[in-house]
Amino acid sequence: MNPDTGTNSRPCADACGTMPACAPLAVPYVPFQQRGSQKYNQADALANGTVFPGLNLPFHMKADAAGLPDNHSTQLQALLFVVTELGLYLDTHRDDVEAFQLFKQYTTMAREAKQRYEEMHGPLTQLAAGQDEAYRWLDDPWPWEFKKGD
Amino acid sequence: MFVYEKKLQYPVRIKNCNPKLASVIISQYGGPDGELGASLRYLSQRYAMPYPELKGLLTDIGTEELGHLEMVGTLVHQLTRNLSEDQIKTAGFDTYFVDHTTGVYPQFASGYPWSASTMQVTGDVIADLTEDLAADGAMA
């Protein structure tokens, strides 16, 4: 009964603790990422924290990040970041052939960049450390350090 | 199995120390919605996941969170190295320094140590994913 009108005219009247058939209280909704989304190149992906412009939600009051230097280290970081991003996308879209082709291209580029980096700056993994003439794993800098003047 | 790569996911190069800022950022390391909790949450929840997509996602995201943990630890380290005696006494950092000096300890900004009570592993797909939304929505 509607207390205002004394009728049963409310279309979404609740009854006996069940949800009104026509009006659930709230429906949370997470849109599923569509195929064929636009993608940043690797440098822009690393700078924005995502390879997908459609997922780029800049922080409120985001300060303009200083441009990243273009060196072996950041080139490798950018390529590996895209590999990580596309890998996460493929986890939920494994049949997206186009995305998988792009993933393959980036994994190839990342492997090459890793090799270039290791030739210049030393091994990234223990496995790579075994390929050097001497044990260079302990050489500075460790990732959390940087040398003055770098 | 995890294999360490001797590099950060994103470069961190802080030239000027700032202990006050470090005492806030430490919460992203070991706070209730920090990276340590995030990585352990995902890597622990994945065992009960029935779907390959979720086994893959939780493994890959949990692994990436460990990389974030290393970046945040690096932030705290670089913000607190080479401190002057006056800087050590900075309000907010002095109470951290008395216990941990310039080590990087997983704790809330309030000083409470990292706790597994900030996360949950229910073994239920929907419950766990809902918790992930809440925790990672707060601070990714």
GROMACS .gro file of C-alpha atoms in nm:
model
  290
    1MET     CA    1   0.000   0.000   0.000
    2ASN     CA    2   0.125   0.344  -0.085
    3PRO     CA    3   0.090   0.555   0.233
    4ASP     CA    4   0.047   0.870   0.028
    5THR     CA    5  -0.231   0.761  -0.198
    6GLY     CA    6  -0.365   0.451  -0.031
    7THR     CA    7  -0.315   0.257  -0.353
    8ASN     CA    8  -0.082  -0.016  -0.473
    9SER     CA    9   0.027   0.190  -0.773
   10ARG     CA   10   0.400   0.207  -0.696
   11PRO     CA   11   0.560   0.023  -0.983
   12CYS     CA   12   0.863  -0.086  -0.782
   13ALA     CA   13   0.712  -0.167  -0.446
   14ASP     CA   14   0.936  -0.386  -0.232
   15ALA     CA   15   0.784  -0.691  -0.080
   16CYS     CA   16   0.877  -0.952   0.179
   17GLY     CA   17   1.249  -0.874   0.177
   18THR     CA   18   1.297  -0.950  -0.191
   19MET     CA   19   1.443  -0.708  -0.441
   20PRO     CA   20   1.180  -0.524  -0.647
   21ALA     CA   21   1.176  -0.696  -0.984
   22CYS     CA   22   1.207  -0.378  -1.186
   23ALA     CA   23   1.453  -0.176  -0.978
   24PRO     CA   24   1.766  -0.331  -0.830
   25LEU     CA   25   1.936  -0.090  -0.590
   26ALA     CA   26   2.261  -0.066  -0.785
   27VAL     CA   27   2.439  -0.251  -1.060
   28PRO     CA   28   2.816  -0.222  -1.053
   29TYR     CA   29   2.956  -0.250  -1.402
   30VAL     CA   30   3.311  -0.293  -1.526
   31PRO     CA   31   3.333  -0.250  -1.902
   32PHE     CA   32   3.531  -0.525  -2.073
   33GLN     CA   33   3.821  -0.392  -2.274
   34GLN     CA   34   3.743  -0.404  -2.647
   35ARG     CA   35   3.968  -0.542  -2.916
   36GLY     CA   36   4.146  -0.315  -3.157
   37SER     CA   37   4.207  -0.045  -2.894
   38GLN     CA   38   4.450   0.234  -2.979
   39LYS     CA   39   4.801   0.187  -2.842
   40TYR     CA   40   5.084   0.422  -2.749
   41ASN     CA   41   5.438   0.365  -2.871
   42GLN     CA   42   5.671   0.227  -2.603
   43ALA     CA   43   5.814   0.563  -2.489
   44ASP     CA   44   5.468   0.717  -2.443
   45ALA     CA   45   5.343   0.397  -2.278
   46LEU     CA   46   5.619   0.410  -2.014
   47ALA     CA   47   5.562   0.784  -1.959
   48ASN     CA   48   5.184   0.740  -1.916
   49GLY     CA   49   5.185   0.414  -1.720
   50THR     CA   50   4.968   0.230  -1.974
   51VAL     CA   51   4.996   0.122  -2.335
   52PHE     CA   52   4.625   0.196  -2.391
   53PRO     CA   53   4.515   0.561  -2.433
   54GLY     CA   54   4.165   0.442  -2.342
   55LEU     CA   55   4.285   0.335  -1.996
   56ASN     CA   56   4.488   0.648  -1.931
   57LEU     CA   57   4.335   0.827  -1.634
   58PRO     CA   58   4.588   1.094  -1.535
   59PHE     CA   59   4.620   1.167  -1.166
   60HIS     CA   60   4.446   1.477  -1.036
   61MET     CA   61   4.694   1.766  -1.029
   62LYS     CA   62   4.942   1.556  -1.220
   63ALA     CA   63   5.271   1.739  -1.245
   64ASP     CA   64   5.429   1.727  -1.587
   65ALA     CA   65   5.683   1.452  -1.558
   66ALA     CA   66   6.027   1.550  -1.672
   67GLY     CA   67   6.096   1.382  -2.004
   68LEU     CA   68   6.278   1.053  -1.964
   69PRO     CA   69   6.632   1.040  -2.097
   70ASP     CA   70   6.671   0.830  -2.408
   71ASN     CA   71   6.935   0.571  -2.318
   72HIS     CA   72   6.982   0.194  -2.317
   73SER     CA   73   6.820   0.169  -1.978
   74THR     CA   74   6.499   0.360  -2.055
   75GLN     CA   75   6.472   0.202  -2.400
   76LEU     CA   76   6.475  -0.140  -2.236
   77GLN     CA   77   6.232  -0.029  -1.963
   78ALA     CA   78   5.991   0.106  -2.226
   79LEU     CA   79   6.000  -0.213  -2.435
   80LEU     CA   80   5.959  -0.441  -2.134
   81PHE     CA   81   5.675  -0.223  -2.006
   82VAL     CA   82   5.484  -0.275  -2.331
   83VAL     CA   83   5.553  -0.650  -2.310
   84THR     CA   84   5.406  -0.651  -1.958
   85GLU     CA   85   5.105  -0.446  -2.064
   86LEU     CA   86   5.025  -0.649  -2.375
   87GLY     CA   87   5.080  -0.969  -2.177
   88LEU     CA   88   4.817  -0.861  -1.922
   89TYR     CA   89   4.579  -0.773  -2.206
   90LEU     CA   90   4.637  -1.111  -2.371
   91ASP     CA   91   4.564  -1.287  -2.041
   92THR     CA   92   4.201  -1.186  -2.095
   93HIS     CA   93   4.205  -1.166  -2.479
   94ARG     CA   94   4.413  -1.465  -2.585
   95ASP     CA   95   4.235  -1.496  -2.921
   96ASP     CA   96   4.318  -1.140  -3.030
   97VAL     CA   97   4.552  -1.227  -3.317
   98GLU     CA   98   4.649  -0.868  -3.392
   99ALA     CA   99   4.747  -0.802  -3.030
  100PHE     CA  100   4.947  -1.124  -3.019
  101GLN     CA  101   5.142  -1.024  -3.333
  102LEU     CA  102   5.226  -0.691  -3.169
  103PHE     CA  103   5.324  -0.876  -2.850
  104LYS     CA  104   5.561  -1.095  -3.054
  105GLN     CA  105   5.721  -0.791  -3.216
  106TYR     CA  106   5.778  -0.628  -2.878
  107THR     CA  107   5.919  -0.941  -2.718
  108THR     CA  108   6.171  -0.964  -3.004
  109MET     CA  109   6.267  -0.596  -2.965
  110ALA     CA  110   6.292  -0.636  -2.588
  111ARG     CA  111   6.522  -0.940  -2.619
  112GLU     CA  112   6.751  -0.742  -2.851
  113ALA     CA  113   6.745  -0.438  -2.622
  114LYS     CA  114   6.830  -0.661  -2.326
  115GLN     CA  115   7.133  -0.795  -2.508
  116ARG     CA  116   7.251  -0.442  -2.600
  117TYR     CA  117   7.203  -0.330  -2.241
  118GLU     CA  118   7.394  -0.624  -2.095
  119GLU     CA  119   7.688  -0.575  -2.333
  120MET     CA  120   7.721  -0.215  -2.210
  121HIS     CA  121   7.615  -0.229  -1.847
  122GLY     CA  122   7.656  -0.585  -1.724
  123PRO     CA  123   7.424  -0.879  -1.659
  124LEU     CA  124   7.054  -0.832  -1.573
  125THR     CA  125   7.017  -1.188  -1.446
  126GLN     CA  126   7.232  -1.458  -1.290
  127LEU     CA  127   7.186  -1.656  -1.610
  128ALA     CA  128   7.344  -1.373  -1.810
  129ALA     CA  129   7.618  -1.333  -1.548
  130GLY     CA  130   7.739  -1.679  -1.642
  131GLN     CA  131   7.823  -1.565  -1.993
  132ASP     CA  132   8.082  -1.304  -1.885
  133GLU     CA  133   8.459  -1.359  -1.855
  134ALA     CA  134   8.444  -1.267  -1.485
  135TYR     CA  135   8.166  -1.243  -1.225
  136ARG     CA  136   8.015  -0.896  -1.279
  137TRP     CA  137   7.688  -0.943  -1.091
  138LEU     CA  138   7.810  -0.734  -0.798
  139ASP     CA  139   7.916  -0.435  -1.009
  140ASP     CA  140   7.755  -0.102  -0.918
  141PRO     CA  141   7.510   0.050  -0.955
  142TRP     CA  142   7.231  -0.158  -0.805
  143PRO     CA  143   6.885  -0.053  -0.925
  144TRP     CA  144   6.809   0.156  -0.615
  145GLU     CA  145   7.130   0.353  -0.648
  146PHE     CA  146   7.258   0.589  -0.910
  147LYS     CA  147   7.602   0.735  -0.948
  148LYS     CA  148   7.659   1.105  -0.903
  149GLY     CA  149   7.679   1.260  -1.247
  150ASP     CA  150   7.470   0.990  -1.415
  151MET     CA  151   5.987  -1.950  -0.932
  152PHE     CA  152   6.110  -1.596  -0.949
  153VAL     CA  153   6.417  -1.468  -1.126
  154TYR     CA  154   6.555  -1.125  -1.038
  155GLU     CA  155   6.626  -0.871  -1.310
  156LYS     CA  156   6.879  -0.613  -1.195
  157LYS     CA  157   6.684  -0.306  -1.307
  158LEU     CA  158   6.382  -0.100  -1.206
  159GLN     CA  159   6.057  -0.103  -1.402
  160TYR     CA  160   6.073   0.277  -1.426
  161PRO     CA  161   6.372   0.501  -1.351
  162VAL     CA  162   6.394   0.656  -1.002
  163ARG     CA  163   6.653   0.928  -0.959
  164ILE     CA  164   6.601   1.161  -0.665
  165LYS     CA  165   6.878   1.414  -0.613
  166ASN     CA  166   6.745   1.598  -0.305
  167CYS     CA  167   6.658   1.408   0.010
  168ASN     CA  168   6.324   1.476   0.177
  169PRO     CA  169   6.263   1.270   0.494
  170LYS     CA  170   5.919   1.422   0.550
  171LEU     CA  171   5.803   1.297   0.210
  172ALA     CA  172   5.964   0.957   0.276
  173SER     CA  173   5.763   0.918   0.597
  174VAL     CA  174   5.443   0.946   0.389
  175ILE     CA  175   5.554   0.741   0.088
  176ILE     CA  176   5.654   0.451   0.315
  177SER     CA  177   5.282   0.365   0.332
  178GLN     CA  178   5.287   0.276  -0.037
  179TYR     CA  179   5.562   0.027   0.052
  180GLY     CA  180   5.415  -0.148   0.355
  181GLY     CA  181   5.086   0.030   0.424
  182PRO     CA  182   4.732  -0.113   0.407
  183ASP     CA  183   4.704  -0.051   0.031
  184GLY     CA  184   5.075  -0.067  -0.044
  185GLU     CA  185   5.271  -0.272  -0.292
  186LEU     CA  186   5.376  -0.547  -0.050
  187GLY     CA  187   5.012  -0.619   0.033
  188ALA     CA  188   4.917  -0.598  -0.335
  189SER     CA  189   5.176  -0.851  -0.447
  190LEU     CA  190   5.101  -1.096  -0.165
  191ARG     CA  191   4.726  -1.055  -0.218
  192TYR     CA  192   4.744  -1.148  -0.588
  193LEU     CA  193   5.009  -1.415  -0.556
  194SER     CA  194   4.817  -1.582  -0.271
  195GLN     CA  195   4.469  -1.555  -0.423
  196ARG     CA  196   4.567  -1.724  -0.748
  197TYR     CA  197   4.578  -2.078  -0.604
  198ALA     CA  198   4.198  -2.086  -0.568
  199MET     CA  199   4.129  -1.941  -0.912
  200PRO     CA  200   3.955  -2.188  -1.144
  201TYR     CA  201   3.997  -1.996  -1.472
  202PRO     CA  202   4.317  -1.976  -1.679
  203GLU     CA  203   4.262  -1.603  -1.740
  204LEU     CA  204   4.264  -1.540  -1.367
  205LYS     CA  205   4.557  -1.771  -1.291
  206GLY     CA  206   4.750  -1.577  -1.554
  207LEU     CA  207   4.638  -1.230  -1.449
  208LEU     CA  208   4.698  -1.277  -1.076
  209THR     CA  209   5.040  -1.429  -1.143
  210ASP     CA  210   5.143  -1.153  -1.383
  211ILE     CA  211   4.999  -0.863  -1.183
  212GLY     CA  212   5.135  -1.001  -0.853
  213THR     CA  213   5.477  -1.023  -1.014
  214GLU     CA  214   5.453  -0.669  -1.149
  215GLU     CA  215   5.357  -0.547  -0.800
  216LEU     CA  216   5.687  -0.684  -0.669
  217GLY     CA  217   5.852  -0.457  -0.925
  218HIS     CA  218   5.646  -0.166  -0.791
  219LEU     CA  219   5.755  -0.258  -0.438
  220GLU     CA  220   6.116  -0.223  -0.548
  221MET     CA  221   6.049   0.118  -0.705
  222VAL     CA  222   5.878   0.250  -0.392
  223GLY     CA  223   6.158   0.113  -0.174
  224THR     CA  224   6.401   0.295  -0.401
  225LEU     CA  225   6.203   0.618  -0.359
  226VAL     CA  226   6.223   0.593   0.020
  227HIS     CA  227   6.592   0.504   0.009
  228GLN     CA  228   6.685   0.793  -0.218
  229LEU     CA  229   6.474   1.040  -0.018
  230THR     CA  230   6.655   0.950   0.304
  231ARG     CA  231   7.020   0.893   0.214
  232ASN     CA  232   7.292   1.137   0.322
  233LEU     CA  233   7.071   1.308   0.580
  234SER     CA  234   7.208   1.588   0.795
  235GLU     CA  235   7.155   1.571   1.171
  236ASP     CA  236   6.886   1.836   1.147
  237GLN     CA  237   6.706   1.643   0.872
  238ILE     CA  238   6.702   1.330   1.089
  239LYS     CA  239   6.503   1.528   1.344
  240THR     CA  240   6.237   1.623   1.085
  241ALA     CA  241   5.894   1.590   1.243
  242GLY     CA  242   5.735   1.269   1.116
  243PHE     CA  243   6.066   1.108   1.023
  244ASP     CA  244   6.233   1.124   1.365
  245THR     CA  245   6.008   0.849   1.505
  246TYR     CA  246   6.086   0.628   1.205
  247PHE     CA  247   6.459   0.691   1.233
  248VAL     CA  248   6.479   0.590   1.598
  249ASP     CA  249   6.373   0.234   1.508
  250HIS     CA  250   6.490   0.187   1.152
  251THR     CA  251   6.754   0.457   1.084
  252THR     CA  252   6.770   0.481   0.705
  253GLY     CA  253   6.667   0.123   0.642
  254VAL     CA  254   6.347   0.070   0.442
  255TYR     CA  255   6.091  -0.100   0.666
  256PRO     CA  256   5.744  -0.212   0.548
  257GLN     CA  257   5.507  -0.007   0.761
  258PHE     CA  258   5.203   0.220   0.744
  259ALA     CA  259   5.264   0.596   0.746
  260SER     CA  260   5.139   0.580   1.105
  261GLY     CA  261   5.426   0.350   1.201
  262TYR     CA  262   5.215   0.033   1.232
  263PRO     CA  263   5.409  -0.257   1.077
  264TRP     CA  264   5.281  -0.417   0.756
  265SER     CA  265   5.006  -0.664   0.838
  266ALA     CA  266   4.837  -0.947   0.653
  267SER     CA  267   4.521  -0.829   0.828
  268THR     CA  268   4.497  -0.561   0.557
  269MET     CA  269   4.425  -0.823   0.293
  270GLN     CA  270   4.205  -1.127   0.244
  271VAL     CA  271   4.220  -1.455   0.058
  272THR     CA  272   3.877  -1.618   0.068
  273GLY     CA  273   3.908  -1.886  -0.197
  274ASP     CA  274   3.596  -1.739  -0.354
  275VAL     CA  275   3.645  -1.590  -0.701
  276ILE     CA  276   3.399  -1.301  -0.673
  277ALA     CA  277   3.491  -1.212  -0.315
  278ASP     CA  278   3.862  -1.206  -0.393
  279LEU     CA  279   3.826  -1.002  -0.713
  280THR     CA  280   3.599  -0.756  -0.533
  281GLU     CA  281   3.863  -0.712  -0.266
  282ASP     CA  282   4.123  -0.655  -0.535
  283LEU     CA  283   3.909  -0.376  -0.683
  284ALA     CA  284   3.881  -0.210  -0.344
  285ALA     CA  285   4.250  -0.241  -0.258
  286ASP     CA  286   4.402  -0.154  -0.591
  287GLY     CA  287   4.142   0.112  -0.667
  288ALA     CA  288   4.268   0.303  -0.365
  289MET     CA  289   4.626   0.310  -0.487
  290ALA     CA  290   4.734   0.123  -0.793
   0.00000   0.00000   0.00000
